[in-house]
Structures are given as C-alpha cells and as structure tokens.
Tab-separated table of C-alpha atoms in Angstrom:
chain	number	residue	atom	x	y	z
A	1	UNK	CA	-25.729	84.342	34.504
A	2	UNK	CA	-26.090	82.391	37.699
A	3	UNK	CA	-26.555	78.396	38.083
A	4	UNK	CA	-28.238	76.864	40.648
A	5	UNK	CA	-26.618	74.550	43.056
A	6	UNK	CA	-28.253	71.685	41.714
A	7	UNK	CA	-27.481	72.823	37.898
A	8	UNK	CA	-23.608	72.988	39.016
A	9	UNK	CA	-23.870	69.435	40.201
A	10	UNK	CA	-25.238	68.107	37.133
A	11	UNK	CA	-23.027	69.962	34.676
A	12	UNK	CA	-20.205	68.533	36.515
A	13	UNK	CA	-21.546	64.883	36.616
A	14	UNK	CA	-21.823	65.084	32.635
A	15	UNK	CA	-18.296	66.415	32.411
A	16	UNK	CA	-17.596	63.343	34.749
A	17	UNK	CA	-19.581	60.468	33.074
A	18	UNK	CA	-18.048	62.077	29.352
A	19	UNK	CA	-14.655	61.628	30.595
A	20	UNK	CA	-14.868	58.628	31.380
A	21	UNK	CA	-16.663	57.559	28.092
A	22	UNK	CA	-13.581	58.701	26.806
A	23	UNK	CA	-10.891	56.280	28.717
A	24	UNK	CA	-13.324	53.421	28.180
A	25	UNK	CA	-13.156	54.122	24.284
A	26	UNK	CA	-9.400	55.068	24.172
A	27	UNK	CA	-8.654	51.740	26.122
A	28	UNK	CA	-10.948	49.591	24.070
A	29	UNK	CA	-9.168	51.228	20.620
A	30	UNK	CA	-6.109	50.036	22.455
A	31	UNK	CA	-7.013	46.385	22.707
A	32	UNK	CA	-8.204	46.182	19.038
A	33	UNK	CA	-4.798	47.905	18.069
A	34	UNK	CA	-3.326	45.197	20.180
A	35	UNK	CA	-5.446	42.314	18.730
A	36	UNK	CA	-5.060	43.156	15.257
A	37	UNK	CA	-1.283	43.413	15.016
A	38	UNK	CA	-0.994	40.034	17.432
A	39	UNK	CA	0.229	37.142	14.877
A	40	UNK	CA	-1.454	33.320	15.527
A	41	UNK	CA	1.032	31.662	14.513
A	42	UNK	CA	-1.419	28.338	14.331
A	43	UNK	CA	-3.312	30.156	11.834
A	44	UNK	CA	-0.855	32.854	10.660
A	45	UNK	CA	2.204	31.050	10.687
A	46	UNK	CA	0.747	28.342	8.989
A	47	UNK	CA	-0.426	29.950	5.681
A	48	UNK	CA	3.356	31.271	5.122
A	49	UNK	CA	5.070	28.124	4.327
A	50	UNK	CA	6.362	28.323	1.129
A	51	UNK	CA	5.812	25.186	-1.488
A	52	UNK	CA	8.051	22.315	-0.773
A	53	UNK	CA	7.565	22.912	3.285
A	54	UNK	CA	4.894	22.685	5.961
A	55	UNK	CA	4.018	23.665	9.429
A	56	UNK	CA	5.818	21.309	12.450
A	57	UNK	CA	6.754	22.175	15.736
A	58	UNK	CA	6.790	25.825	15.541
A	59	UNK	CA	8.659	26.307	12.037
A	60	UNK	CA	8.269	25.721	8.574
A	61	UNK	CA	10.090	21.854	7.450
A	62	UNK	CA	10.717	20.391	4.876
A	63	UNK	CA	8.261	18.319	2.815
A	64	UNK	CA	9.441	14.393	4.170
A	65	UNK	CA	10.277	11.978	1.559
A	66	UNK	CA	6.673	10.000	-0.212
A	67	UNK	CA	4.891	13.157	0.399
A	68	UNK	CA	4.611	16.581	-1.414
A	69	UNK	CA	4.076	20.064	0.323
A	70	UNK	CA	1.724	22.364	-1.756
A	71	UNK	CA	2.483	25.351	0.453
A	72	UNK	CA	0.336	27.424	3.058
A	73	UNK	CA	-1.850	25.898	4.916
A	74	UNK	CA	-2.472	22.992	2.845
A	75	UNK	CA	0.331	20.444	5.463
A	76	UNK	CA	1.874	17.652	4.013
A	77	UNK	CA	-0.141	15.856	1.381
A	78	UNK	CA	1.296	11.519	0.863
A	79	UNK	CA	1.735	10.427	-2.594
A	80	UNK	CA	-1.087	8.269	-3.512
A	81	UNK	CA	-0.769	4.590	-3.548
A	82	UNK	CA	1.007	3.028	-6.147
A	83	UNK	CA	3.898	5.980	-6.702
A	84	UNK	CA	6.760	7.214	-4.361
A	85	UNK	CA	9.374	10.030	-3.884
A	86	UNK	CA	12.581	9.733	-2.794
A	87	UNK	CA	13.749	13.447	-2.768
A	88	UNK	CA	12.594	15.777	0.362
A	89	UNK	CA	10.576	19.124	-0.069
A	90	UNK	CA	8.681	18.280	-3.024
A	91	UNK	CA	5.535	20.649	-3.674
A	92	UNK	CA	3.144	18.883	-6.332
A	93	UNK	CA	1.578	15.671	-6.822
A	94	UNK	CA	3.353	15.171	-9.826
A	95	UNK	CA	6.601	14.474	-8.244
A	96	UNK	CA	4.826	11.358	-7.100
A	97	UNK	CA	6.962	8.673	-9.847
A	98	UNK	CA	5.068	5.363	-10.111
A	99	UNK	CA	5.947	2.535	-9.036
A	100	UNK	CA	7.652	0.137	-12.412
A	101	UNK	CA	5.640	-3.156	-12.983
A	102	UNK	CA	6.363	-6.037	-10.527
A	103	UNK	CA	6.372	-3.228	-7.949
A	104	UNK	CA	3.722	-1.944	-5.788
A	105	UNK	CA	3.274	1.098	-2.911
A	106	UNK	CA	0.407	1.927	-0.060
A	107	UNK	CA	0.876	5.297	0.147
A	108	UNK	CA	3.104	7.825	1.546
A	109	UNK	CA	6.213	5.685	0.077
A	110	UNK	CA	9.991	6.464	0.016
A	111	UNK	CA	10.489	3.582	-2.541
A	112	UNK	CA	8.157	0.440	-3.439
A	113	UNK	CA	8.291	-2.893	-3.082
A	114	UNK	CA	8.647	-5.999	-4.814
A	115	UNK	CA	5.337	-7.601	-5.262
A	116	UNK	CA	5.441	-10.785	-2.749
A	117	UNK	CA	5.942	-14.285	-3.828
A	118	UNK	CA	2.404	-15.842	-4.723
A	119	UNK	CA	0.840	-11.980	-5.949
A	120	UNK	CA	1.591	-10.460	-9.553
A	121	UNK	CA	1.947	-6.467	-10.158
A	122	UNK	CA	0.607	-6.606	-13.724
A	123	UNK	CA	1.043	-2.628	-14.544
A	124	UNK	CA	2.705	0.337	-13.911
A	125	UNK	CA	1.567	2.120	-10.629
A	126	UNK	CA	0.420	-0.759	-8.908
A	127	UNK	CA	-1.542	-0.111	-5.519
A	128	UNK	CA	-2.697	-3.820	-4.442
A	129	UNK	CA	-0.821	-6.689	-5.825
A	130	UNK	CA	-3.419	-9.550	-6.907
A	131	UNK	CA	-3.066	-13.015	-5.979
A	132	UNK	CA	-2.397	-15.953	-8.049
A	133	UNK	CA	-5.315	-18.822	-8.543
A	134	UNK	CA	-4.970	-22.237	-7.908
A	135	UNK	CA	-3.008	-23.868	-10.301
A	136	UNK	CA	-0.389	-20.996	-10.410
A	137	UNK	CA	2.093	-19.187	-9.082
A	138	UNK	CA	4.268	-16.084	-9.113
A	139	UNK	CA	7.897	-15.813	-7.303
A	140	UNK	CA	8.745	-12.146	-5.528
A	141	UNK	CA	8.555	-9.051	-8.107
A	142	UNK	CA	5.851	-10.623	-10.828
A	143	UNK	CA	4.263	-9.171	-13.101
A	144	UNK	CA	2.568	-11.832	-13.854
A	145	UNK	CA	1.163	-15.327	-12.301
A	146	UNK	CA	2.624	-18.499	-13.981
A	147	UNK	CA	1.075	-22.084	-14.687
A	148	UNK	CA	1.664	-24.454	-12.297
A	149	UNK	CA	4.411	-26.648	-15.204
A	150	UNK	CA	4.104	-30.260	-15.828
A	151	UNK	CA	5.438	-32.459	-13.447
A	152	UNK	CA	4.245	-30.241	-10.959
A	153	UNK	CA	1.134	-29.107	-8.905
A	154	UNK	CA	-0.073	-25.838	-7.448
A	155	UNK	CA	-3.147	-26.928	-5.146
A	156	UNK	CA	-3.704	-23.554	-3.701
A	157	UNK	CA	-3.613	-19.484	-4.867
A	158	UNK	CA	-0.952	-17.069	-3.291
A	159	UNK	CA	1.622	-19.981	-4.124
A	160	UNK	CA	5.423	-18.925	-4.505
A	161	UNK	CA	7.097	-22.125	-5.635
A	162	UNK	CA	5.317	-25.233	-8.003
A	163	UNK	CA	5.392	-28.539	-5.714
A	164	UNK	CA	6.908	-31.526	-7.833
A	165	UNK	CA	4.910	-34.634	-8.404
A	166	UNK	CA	5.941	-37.383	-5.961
A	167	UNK	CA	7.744	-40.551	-7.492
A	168	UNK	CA	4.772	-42.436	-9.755
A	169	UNK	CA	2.508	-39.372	-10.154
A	170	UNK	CA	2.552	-36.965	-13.040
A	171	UNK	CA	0.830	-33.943	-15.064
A	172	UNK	CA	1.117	-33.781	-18.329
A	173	UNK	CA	-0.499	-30.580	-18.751
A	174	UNK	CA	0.575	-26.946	-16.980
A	175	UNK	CA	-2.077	-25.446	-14.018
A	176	UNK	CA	-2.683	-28.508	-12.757
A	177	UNK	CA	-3.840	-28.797	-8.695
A	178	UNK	CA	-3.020	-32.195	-8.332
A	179	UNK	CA	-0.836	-34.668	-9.965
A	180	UNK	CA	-2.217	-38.007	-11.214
A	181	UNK	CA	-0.917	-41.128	-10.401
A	182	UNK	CA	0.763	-43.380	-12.842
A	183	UNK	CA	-1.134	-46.343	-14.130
A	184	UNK	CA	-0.301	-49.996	-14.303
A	185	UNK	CA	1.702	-50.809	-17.779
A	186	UNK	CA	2.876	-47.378	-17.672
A	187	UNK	CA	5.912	-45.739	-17.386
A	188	UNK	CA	5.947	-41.851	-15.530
A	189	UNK	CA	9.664	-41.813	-14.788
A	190	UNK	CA	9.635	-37.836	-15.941
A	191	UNK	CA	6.711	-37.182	-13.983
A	192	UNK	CA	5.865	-35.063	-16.977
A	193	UNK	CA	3.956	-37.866	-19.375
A	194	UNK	CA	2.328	-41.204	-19.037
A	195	UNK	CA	4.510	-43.668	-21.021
A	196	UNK	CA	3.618	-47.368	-21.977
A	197	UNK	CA	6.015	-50.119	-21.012
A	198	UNK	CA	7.194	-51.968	-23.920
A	199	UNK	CA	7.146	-55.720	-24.502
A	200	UNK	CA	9.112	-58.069	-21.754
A	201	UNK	CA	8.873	-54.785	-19.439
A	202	UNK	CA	5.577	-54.200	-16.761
A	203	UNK	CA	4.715	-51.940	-13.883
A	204	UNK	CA	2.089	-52.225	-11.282
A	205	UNK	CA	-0.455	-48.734	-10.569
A	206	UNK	CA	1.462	-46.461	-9.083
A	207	UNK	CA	5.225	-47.076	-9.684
A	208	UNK	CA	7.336	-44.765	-11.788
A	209	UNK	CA	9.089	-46.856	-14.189
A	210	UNK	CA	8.528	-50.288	-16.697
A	211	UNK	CA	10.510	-53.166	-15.162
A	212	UNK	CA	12.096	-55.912	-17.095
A	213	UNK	CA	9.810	-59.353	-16.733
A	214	UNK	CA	11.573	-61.699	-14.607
A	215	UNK	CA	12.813	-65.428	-16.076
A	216	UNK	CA	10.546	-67.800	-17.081
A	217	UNK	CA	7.919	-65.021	-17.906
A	218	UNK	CA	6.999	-62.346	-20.496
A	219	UNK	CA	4.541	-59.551	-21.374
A	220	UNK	CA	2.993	-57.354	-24.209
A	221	UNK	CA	3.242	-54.014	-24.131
A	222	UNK	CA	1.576	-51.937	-21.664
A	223	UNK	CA	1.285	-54.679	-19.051
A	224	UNK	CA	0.546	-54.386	-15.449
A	225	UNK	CA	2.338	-57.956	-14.416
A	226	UNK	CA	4.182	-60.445	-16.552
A	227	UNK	CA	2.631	-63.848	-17.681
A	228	UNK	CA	4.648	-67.017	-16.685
A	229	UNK	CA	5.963	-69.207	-19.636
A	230	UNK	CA	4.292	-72.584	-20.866
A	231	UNK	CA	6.332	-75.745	-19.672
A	232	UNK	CA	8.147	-77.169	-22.469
C-alpha cells in the first residue's frame, strides 16, 4: 500500500505531537514524585514532637518551665493562672500544681508569689489577689485581710501596716478609719479606751492623760479643769 505525501507528513506529525505528550507526562509524574516525598518541616516537622517538647528554631525543645507541651503540633501551652511548674518538658495540664493560699500566679509561672502587702489570697489557686477595705489591712503572703486593731486606724484599702493613734486620740473598737480624739476629764493614755480622770486629777479635750489638780484647787471625777479652793 502506498501513502501519499501529505498522509506521510501527518502520520509523522502524530508520532511527533505523541512523543512529546509523553515527556510532558513523564516530567510532570516526576515533579509530583518530587513533591510528595519533599518534607515541610513547618508543617511536617512540627506534628512529630513528641509530648513534653515543641517546635523552636528548627528542632524539637523541651517544654520550658510554667508551661506543658501536649505534643505535635499543639506548641507550648502556659499553665493557667493561679498554678505553676517548676520541672521542664511537662506534657499535660495537670502538671500545672496550684499555687498554696497566701500565694498567687498570672500565668505561665515557674513559682508564685506572695500575695502583696495590702491584698489577701483567700484560697488555694489564687489568680488575682483582692484588696483589703478601708479599715483593714493585710501584710505580704495573706490569706486574709485583718481589722484595723484598737489604738490604731486604717483610713484607706490596699493598706500594709495599721497607723497608730497620735498622742490624745484613740479607738476603742477594731476597723476603725480614724481615731477619735480624747475628751476633756478623760484619760486615753493607751490610745486603746477612753478613761475618766479620777477625783483631784483633770485633763483638757485632747490630751492623753488625767493630771493631778494643782494647790489650792480640786476636782470631781471626770473633770475638764480643777476648781480653786474657798478662802478660809
């Protein structure tokens, strides 16, 4: 059988264009192959840390102290508020301790800390101290905020220390603000109680203790000032 010129030509251009069909699918197989066995390490990488580690710089580390590591790609996880962890590549929440009463944490904590002067850390596991009120006061690591005692004042929250009443001023009850100043007859020398002055003793508003009457003069008890004596 003969071909025609022309039939040659395009028999040979088919044999052409499937040949090349061919390289074009034998080098596209050959990228796939290439794709599919290429490891991302940012994806990869990541999901093979083992529990207790996570993915840093290149390379599985450690879990850091306050945190836990579940594994994979799950990174580094901080203990919640109000617990800590001391020991490195820990892998559940649960080796998150809390923090004792009179301690307190943020988050993410190697140890806790003392709750601050003026602030009580009533419970176990404390996340946000609370302040003390006016009329109290709590000293660093609280667990609880104290009455102002008497003889003192506490005239604003957060307070660390009681202030003691001045010389003639007093409380005689605990949580007070202010102290109250002694009155006239009276005797406040403990700045803890109003006392009267006894007979042949007085004391003016405001001064701490009775004083004797002077010669020539006396007094009841309770007196302000001292009464001069009839002539004769």
């Amino acid at each position: 059988m003969k071909f025609s010129t022309h039939q040659l030509c395009t028999f040979r251009l088919n044999r052409v264009l499937q040949f090349l069909v061919l390289i074009f699918i034998c080098w596209t197989y050959r990228d796939v192959r290439v794709e599919a066995t290429t490891c991302d390490c940012g994806v990869d990488c990541v999901s093979n840390c083992t529990a207790g580690q996570y993915w840093d710089s290149g390379s599985c580390t450690d879990c850091h102290t306050g945190h836990y590591c579940p594994g994979g790609s799950s990174g580094m996880v901080a203990c919640p508020g109000g617990t800590y962890n001391t020991a490195p590549g820990a892998d559940e929440e649960s080796d998150c301790q809390d923090c004792v009463a009179g301690e307190y944490s943020t988050g993410g904590a190697e140890s806790c800390d003392p709750c601050p002067g003026g602030y009580a850390c009533p419970i176990a596991g404390t996340t946000s101290p609370t302040p003390c009120g006016a009329g109290q006061y709590a000293n660093n690591g609280s667990t609880v905020c104290q009455d102002c005692p008497v003889g003192h004042r506490c005239p604003l929250g957060g307070m660390v220390e009681p202030i003691e009443c001045e010389d003639g001023y007093y409380t005689a009850t605990t949580g007070q603000t202010i102290c109250t100043e002694c009155e006239g007859g009276r005797s406040c020398a403990n700045k803890d109680a109003s006392v009267s002055c006894g007979a042949g003793t007085f004391s003016a508003q405001g001064e701490a203790t009775c004083s004797p009457c002077p010669a020539g003069s006396y007094s009841g008890s309770q007196a302000s000032s001292c009464t001069p004596c009839d002539e004769g």
